């Protein structure tokens, strides 16, 4: 049996430095064709078949999609799962109380009986990954670039999935787009729902460095947590039951304790979320100046409010730890992206690439017919949607981050149906809203949300022109003399949503909910959202058409060069060597970090 040595990045305290990779997020079925030779040259003792094989167990059977947004690894023959601490963070927070604060203090189950059920958590295994491009293209070619395309794509996808999955109730399928819609793959998966929390270190280890070290090197974080997958007596997915047994995997990883040395081959297999590596210069500028800039500004303000309350009250710290972590993770990423765009002159480099691409296109009539307008379409759509994207981003990041308004939005359908006399539909909408709130108040602080609302309603007013603001800003001016703090205090004092007891009391006379002042505010936001969405709905298909042609042209222009598609939450692999890293002149980061660095970073005041 071939020995597999796995280096789990971030899963042990003494972390491994960034790889010098052959780059890429390679699709597993294509590794044999595109990467096998390079793997051998780097010294790997495994082949492409050891990584992905649908006819026998392979590494893909030990790698899982954890919680729908992270990667995990099965590391025992009894379903033990290793993932990052930040991936288990939300689950650990939900299981914690002030009295049993597993997030702050850590937790270890000493036996199976002590493992904690984690409702809502899922673990998904990849069964197969199949190219269905020809079938999709054949079924959609006649309606490409028309409003009927989406319907045709859905129809052929449904047919492909039905034939692949059949009556197997444990399997799920989806057809995913790659290379901007130039390729399609059928992904068949199996999802387990009885997942139990086994252990994690205290946050002082699992989240060591917090925002300061996030997305940075060197890292000294013990970024790991452990769970166990359970199955029924036949090893199939099943809801939680005391009778379920630990899942028996087709394959599990063994962890080497030998350490690493420079030049060792190493790989990462997992589920990267989303990337946009084919972005043009105009899209880079849009991402930097609109999307990232707004995320950085608004989340920075909200996070200051949250952190102040979290530091002052242990209960609020526990309630908002996961929310804060989720917000700050992308906030820090956006900061790093913008710094990298500037440092590496990404926009300028992309502009140079576009000049070369257009010259190549124009040199051949056939290419000009296929790709000649691609860049023009992208630039036009980006320009035409700029104001709508700006407004939409502030609606999402500012007003959309006020928890009470988000909850009230769950009851707008109820209010509208009640007003129209649609009793049956109103009843369904009310039940939907009640389900949404079933677990809401456990992790909600009305005083904290009130402070956030005051800050973010001011942000929106400062950044959005008067005629584009929701009508409730007129109420602030006319009834409260422009005083946002007074308006927010009045809102939170009179709405039933900030108080669980008031909300439950209002359920006795649901008309009270329908006439709540928070719902009235949400109703003024909806037309503003609709206006922005109308522009985006018009321009986004134009952008997608240009992107598809541009990427297809890139693939043709660079024939012979292996090019990987953007991440889209499907399993990928990257590989390279373990080496030191030099981020800038005269600075070298070694390929490992040690406990000494933890002591050097220790800040008793933070």
Coordinates of C-alpha atoms in Angstrom, one line a residue, residues 28-374:
X28 CA -10.0 16.3 -9.8
X29 CA -11.1 14.3 -12.9
X30 CA -8.6 16.3 -15.0
X31 CA -5.6 15.8 -12.8
X32 CA -4.5 12.7 -14.6
X33 CA -4.5 14.5 -18.0
X34 CA -3.1 17.9 -16.8
X35 CA -1.0 17.4 -13.7
X36 CA 0.2 13.8 -13.3
X37 CA 3.6 14.4 -14.8
X38 CA 4.2 17.5 -12.7
X39 CA 3.2 15.6 -9.5
X40 CA 5.8 13.0 -10.3
X41 CA 8.5 15.6 -10.9
X42 CA 7.8 17.2 -7.6
X43 CA 8.3 13.9 -5.8
X44 CA 4.8 12.8 -5.0
X45 CA 4.4 9.1 -4.5
X46 CA 0.7 9.1 -5.3
X47 CA -0.9 9.2 -8.7
X48 CA -4.0 10.9 -10.0
X49 CA -5.9 7.7 -9.5
X50 CA -5.0 7.8 -5.8
X51 CA -6.5 11.2 -5.6
X52 CA -9.7 10.7 -7.6
X53 CA -11.3 7.4 -8.6
X54 CA -15.0 6.6 -8.8
X55 CA -14.4 2.9 -9.0
X56 CA -12.4 2.5 -5.8
X57 CA -11.6 4.5 -2.7
X58 CA -9.3 7.5 -3.2
X59 CA -8.4 10.7 -1.4
X60 CA -11.6 12.4 -2.5
X61 CA -13.5 10.0 -0.2
X62 CA -11.7 11.4 2.8
X63 CA -12.3 15.1 2.1
X64 CA -15.6 16.6 2.9
X65 CA -17.6 19.8 2.4
X66 CA -18.2 20.8 6.1
X67 CA -21.2 22.9 6.9
X68 CA -21.6 24.0 3.2
X69 CA -18.8 26.5 3.4
X70 CA -15.6 24.8 4.7
X71 CA -13.4 21.8 4.1
X72 CA -13.0 18.9 6.5
X73 CA -10.9 15.7 6.6
X74 CA -11.9 12.2 7.9
X75 CA -9.0 11.0 10.0
X76 CA -10.2 7.7 11.4
X77 CA -12.1 4.6 10.5
X78 CA -14.9 5.7 12.8
X79 CA -15.9 9.0 11.2
X80 CA -13.7 11.4 13.2
X81 CA -13.5 14.6 11.3
X82 CA -10.9 17.4 11.5
X83 CA -11.6 20.9 10.3
X84 CA -10.5 24.4 11.1
X85 CA -11.5 26.1 14.4
X86 CA -12.9 29.0 12.4
X87 CA -15.0 26.5 10.4
X88 CA -16.5 25.0 13.6
X89 CA -16.7 28.4 15.3
X90 CA -20.4 29.0 14.6
X91 CA -21.4 25.5 15.7
X92 CA -19.3 25.8 18.9
X93 CA -20.9 29.2 19.6
X94 CA -24.4 27.8 19.2
X95 CA -23.6 25.0 21.6
X96 CA -22.1 27.3 24.2
X97 CA -23.8 29.1 27.1
X98 CA -22.4 31.6 29.6
X99 CA -22.2 28.7 32.1
X100 CA -20.6 26.2 29.6
X101 CA -18.6 28.5 27.3
X102 CA -17.0 26.0 24.9
X103 CA -15.9 28.8 22.6
X104 CA -13.9 30.5 25.3
X105 CA -12.7 27.6 27.3
X106 CA -12.6 24.7 24.8
X107 CA -14.2 21.3 25.0
X108 CA -13.2 17.7 24.8
X109 CA -15.5 14.7 24.8
X110 CA -13.8 12.0 26.8
X111 CA -16.1 9.3 25.3
X112 CA -18.8 8.9 22.6
X113 CA -21.6 9.7 25.1
X114 CA -20.1 13.1 25.7
X115 CA -20.0 14.1 22.1
X116 CA -22.5 16.9 21.5
X117 CA -25.2 16.8 18.7
X118 CA -24.9 19.8 16.4
X119 CA -28.4 20.4 14.8
X120 CA -28.2 22.0 11.4
X121 CA -24.6 21.0 10.7
X122 CA -24.0 18.9 7.5
X123 CA -21.1 17.0 6.1
X124 CA -21.1 16.2 2.4
X125 CA -19.1 13.6 0.5
X126 CA -18.3 13.7 -3.2
X127 CA -19.5 10.7 -5.1
X128 CA -18.7 11.7 -8.7
X129 CA -17.7 14.6 -10.8
X130 CA -18.6 14.2 -14.5
X131 CA -18.2 16.4 -17.6
X132 CA -21.6 17.0 -19.2
X133 CA -20.6 20.0 -21.3
X134 CA -21.7 18.5 -24.6
X135 CA -25.1 17.6 -23.4
X136 CA -25.8 21.0 -21.9
X137 CA -24.5 22.9 -24.9
X138 CA -26.6 20.9 -27.3
X139 CA -29.7 21.5 -25.2
X140 CA -29.2 25.3 -24.8
X141 CA -27.4 26.4 -28.0
X142 CA -30.6 27.6 -29.7
X143 CA -31.5 29.9 -26.8
X144 CA -28.0 31.1 -25.8
X145 CA -27.9 34.8 -24.8
X146 CA -31.7 35.0 -24.6
X147 CA -34.1 35.1 -21.6
X148 CA -35.0 31.5 -22.3
X149 CA -31.4 30.3 -21.6
X150 CA -31.9 29.9 -17.9
X151 CA -35.0 27.9 -18.3
X152 CA -33.4 25.6 -20.9
X153 CA -30.3 25.1 -18.7
X154 CA -32.5 24.2 -15.7
X155 CA -34.4 21.7 -17.8
X156 CA -31.4 19.8 -19.1
X157 CA -29.7 19.9 -15.7
X158 CA -32.8 18.4 -14.1
X159 CA -32.8 15.6 -16.7
X160 CA -29.1 14.9 -16.2
X161 CA -29.5 14.8 -12.4
X162 CA -32.5 12.5 -12.6
X163 CA -30.7 10.0 -14.7
X164 CA -27.6 10.1 -12.5
X165 CA -29.3 9.9 -9.1
X166 CA -32.4 8.0 -10.0
X167 CA -34.4 6.9 -6.9
X168 CA -31.5 6.9 -4.5
X169 CA -32.8 9.0 -1.7
X170 CA -29.3 9.5 -0.3
X171 CA -27.8 11.2 -3.3
X172 CA -28.0 14.7 -4.6
X173 CA -26.9 16.1 -7.9
X174 CA -26.2 19.5 -9.3
X175 CA -24.9 20.8 -12.6
X176 CA -22.2 23.5 -12.1
X177 CA -20.8 26.0 -14.5
X178 CA -17.1 26.3 -15.1
X179 CA -15.0 28.7 -17.2
X180 CA -17.7 31.3 -17.2
X181 CA -20.3 29.0 -18.7
X182 CA -18.0 27.3 -21.3
X183 CA -18.0 24.0 -19.4
X184 CA -20.5 22.1 -17.2
X185 CA -20.0 19.3 -14.7
X186 CA -22.4 17.1 -12.9
X187 CA -21.5 16.8 -9.2
X188 CA -23.1 14.0 -7.3
X189 CA -22.9 14.1 -3.5
X190 CA -24.1 12.4 -0.3
X191 CA -24.9 14.5 2.8
X192 CA -24.8 13.4 6.4
X193 CA -26.8 15.3 9.1
X194 CA -26.0 13.6 12.4
X195 CA -22.7 15.4 13.2
X196 CA -21.4 15.6 16.7
X197 CA -18.9 18.0 18.3
X198 CA -15.9 16.1 19.7
X199 CA -13.5 18.8 20.7
X200 CA -11.7 22.1 20.2
X201 CA -9.1 24.2 22.0
X202 CA -9.9 27.4 23.8
X203 CA -10.2 30.5 21.6
X204 CA -6.9 31.7 23.0
X205 CA -5.4 28.9 20.9
X206 CA -7.9 28.2 18.2
X207 CA -8.3 31.9 17.4
X208 CA -4.9 33.1 18.5
X209 CA -4.0 36.3 16.7
X210 CA -7.7 37.0 15.7
X211 CA -8.1 39.7 13.1
X212 CA -4.5 40.8 13.4
X213 CA -3.1 37.5 12.0
X214 CA -6.1 36.6 9.9
X215 CA -5.1 36.2 6.2
X216 CA -1.5 37.0 7.3
X217 CA 1.8 35.2 7.7
X218 CA 3.4 34.1 10.0
X219 CA 0.6 32.4 11.8
X220 CA 0.7 30.9 15.2
X221 CA -2.9 29.7 15.5
X222 CA -4.1 26.3 16.6
X223 CA -6.8 26.6 14.1
X224 CA -8.5 23.2 14.4
X225 CA -11.7 21.5 15.8
X226 CA -13.0 18.0 15.7
X227 CA -16.4 16.4 15.0
X228 CA -17.7 12.9 14.2
X229 CA -20.0 11.8 11.5
X230 CA -22.7 9.4 12.4
X231 CA -24.8 7.1 10.2
X232 CA -27.6 4.5 10.4
X233 CA -26.9 0.8 10.8
X234 CA -26.3 0.6 7.0
X235 CA -23.8 3.5 7.1
X236 CA -26.3 5.7 5.3
X237 CA -27.2 9.3 6.2
X238 CA -29.9 9.6 8.9
X239 CA -31.3 12.2 11.3
X240 CA -29.9 12.3 14.8
X241 CA -30.6 9.2 16.8
X242 CA -29.0 7.7 19.8
X243 CA -29.0 4.4 17.8
X244 CA -26.8 5.8 15.0
X245 CA -23.3 4.5 14.7
X246 CA -20.0 6.3 13.8
X247 CA -19.7 6.5 10.0
X248 CA -17.3 4.0 8.4
X249 CA -15.5 5.9 5.6
X250 CA -14.3 4.5 2.3
X251 CA -11.0 6.3 3.0
X252 CA -9.5 8.2 5.9
X253 CA -6.3 10.1 6.2
X254 CA -3.4 9.3 8.4
X255 CA -1.5 12.2 10.0
X256 CA 2.2 12.2 9.9
X257 CA 4.1 13.5 13.0
X258 CA 7.4 13.6 11.2
X259 CA 7.2 17.2 10.3
X260 CA 8.4 18.7 7.0
X261 CA 11.5 20.1 5.4
X262 CA 12.1 22.6 2.6
X263 CA 11.4 21.1 -0.8
X264 CA 8.9 18.5 0.4
X265 CA 6.0 18.0 -2.0
X266 CA 2.6 19.1 -0.4
X267 CA -0.9 19.4 -1.6
X268 CA -4.2 20.8 -0.5
X269 CA -7.5 19.3 -1.5
X270 CA -10.7 21.1 -0.5
X271 CA -13.6 23.3 -1.3
X272 CA -12.6 26.8 -2.2
X273 CA -15.6 29.1 -2.3
X274 CA -15.5 31.7 -5.1
X275 CA -12.7 33.3 -7.1
X276 CA -12.7 35.7 -10.1
X277 CA -9.3 35.1 -11.6
X278 CA -10.4 36.0 -15.2
X279 CA -11.5 39.5 -14.1
X280 CA -10.7 42.3 -16.6
X281 CA -9.2 45.6 -15.6
X282 CA -12.6 47.3 -15.3
X283 CA -13.9 44.5 -13.1
X284 CA -10.8 44.7 -10.8
X285 CA -11.4 48.5 -10.4
X286 CA -15.1 47.8 -9.7
X287 CA -14.2 45.2 -7.0
X288 CA -11.6 47.5 -5.4
X289 CA -13.4 50.8 -5.5
X290 CA -17.0 49.7 -4.9
X291 CA -17.4 46.2 -3.5
X292 CA -14.3 46.0 -1.3
X293 CA -14.3 49.7 -0.3
X294 CA -17.8 49.6 1.0
X295 CA -17.2 46.3 2.9
X296 CA -14.1 47.7 4.5
X297 CA -15.8 51.0 5.5
X298 CA -19.2 49.8 6.7
X299 CA -18.1 46.6 8.4
X300 CA -15.3 48.5 10.2
X301 CA -17.9 50.8 11.8
X302 CA -20.2 47.9 12.7
X303 CA -17.4 45.8 14.2
X304 CA -16.3 48.6 16.4
X305 CA -19.8 48.8 17.9
X306 CA -20.0 45.0 18.4
X307 CA -16.5 44.7 19.9
X308 CA -17.2 47.4 22.5
X309 CA -20.3 45.6 23.7
X310 CA -18.6 42.2 23.5
X311 CA -15.7 43.3 25.7
X312 CA -18.1 44.8 28.2
X313 CA -20.4 41.8 28.7
X314 CA -19.6 38.1 28.6
X315 CA -23.2 37.2 27.4
X316 CA -23.0 39.6 24.5
X317 CA -19.5 38.3 23.7
X318 CA -20.9 34.9 23.3
X319 CA -24.0 36.0 21.4
X320 CA -21.9 38.0 18.8
X321 CA -18.7 36.0 18.6
X322 CA -19.7 34.1 15.5
X323 CA -21.4 37.1 13.9
X324 CA -18.3 39.2 14.5
X325 CA -16.0 36.5 13.1
X326 CA -18.0 36.1 10.0
X327 CA -18.1 39.8 9.3
X328 CA -14.4 40.4 10.1
X329 CA -13.2 37.5 8.0
X330 CA -14.4 39.0 4.7
X331 CA -13.6 42.6 6.0
X332 CA -9.9 41.5 6.5
X333 CA -9.9 39.7 3.1
X334 CA -11.2 42.8 1.3
X335 CA -8.4 44.9 2.9
X336 CA -5.8 42.3 1.8
X337 CA -7.3 42.1 -1.7
X338 CA -7.1 45.9 -2.2
X339 CA -3.6 46.0 -0.9
X340 CA -2.6 43.2 -3.3
X341 CA -4.3 44.8 -6.2
X342 CA -2.3 47.9 -5.6
X343 CA 1.0 46.2 -4.8
X344 CA 1.0 43.9 -7.8
X345 CA -0.6 46.5 -10.1
X346 CA -3.3 44.0 -11.0
X347 CA -5.5 46.5 -12.8
X348 CA -2.6 47.8 -15.0
X349 CA -1.4 44.2 -15.8
X350 CA -5.0 43.2 -16.8
X351 CA -5.2 46.2 -19.0
X352 CA -2.0 45.1 -20.8
X353 CA -3.4 41.6 -21.2
X354 CA -6.6 43.0 -22.7
X355 CA -4.6 44.9 -25.4
X356 CA -2.8 41.7 -26.4
X357 CA -6.0 39.7 -26.4
X358 CA -7.8 42.3 -28.6
X359 CA -4.8 42.3 -31.0
X360 CA -5.0 38.5 -31.3
X361 CA -8.8 38.6 -31.8
X362 CA -8.6 41.3 -34.5
X363 CA -5.9 39.4 -36.5
X364 CA -8.4 36.7 -37.5
X365 CA -12.0 37.3 -38.9
X366 CA -13.3 34.1 -37.3
X367 CA -11.9 35.1 -33.9
X368 CA -13.3 38.6 -34.3
X369 CA -16.7 37.2 -35.0
X370 CA -16.6 35.1 -31.8
X371 CA -14.8 37.4 -29.4
X372 CA -14.6 40.8 -30.9
X373 CA -17.1 42.5 -28.6
X374 CA -16.3 40.6 -25.4

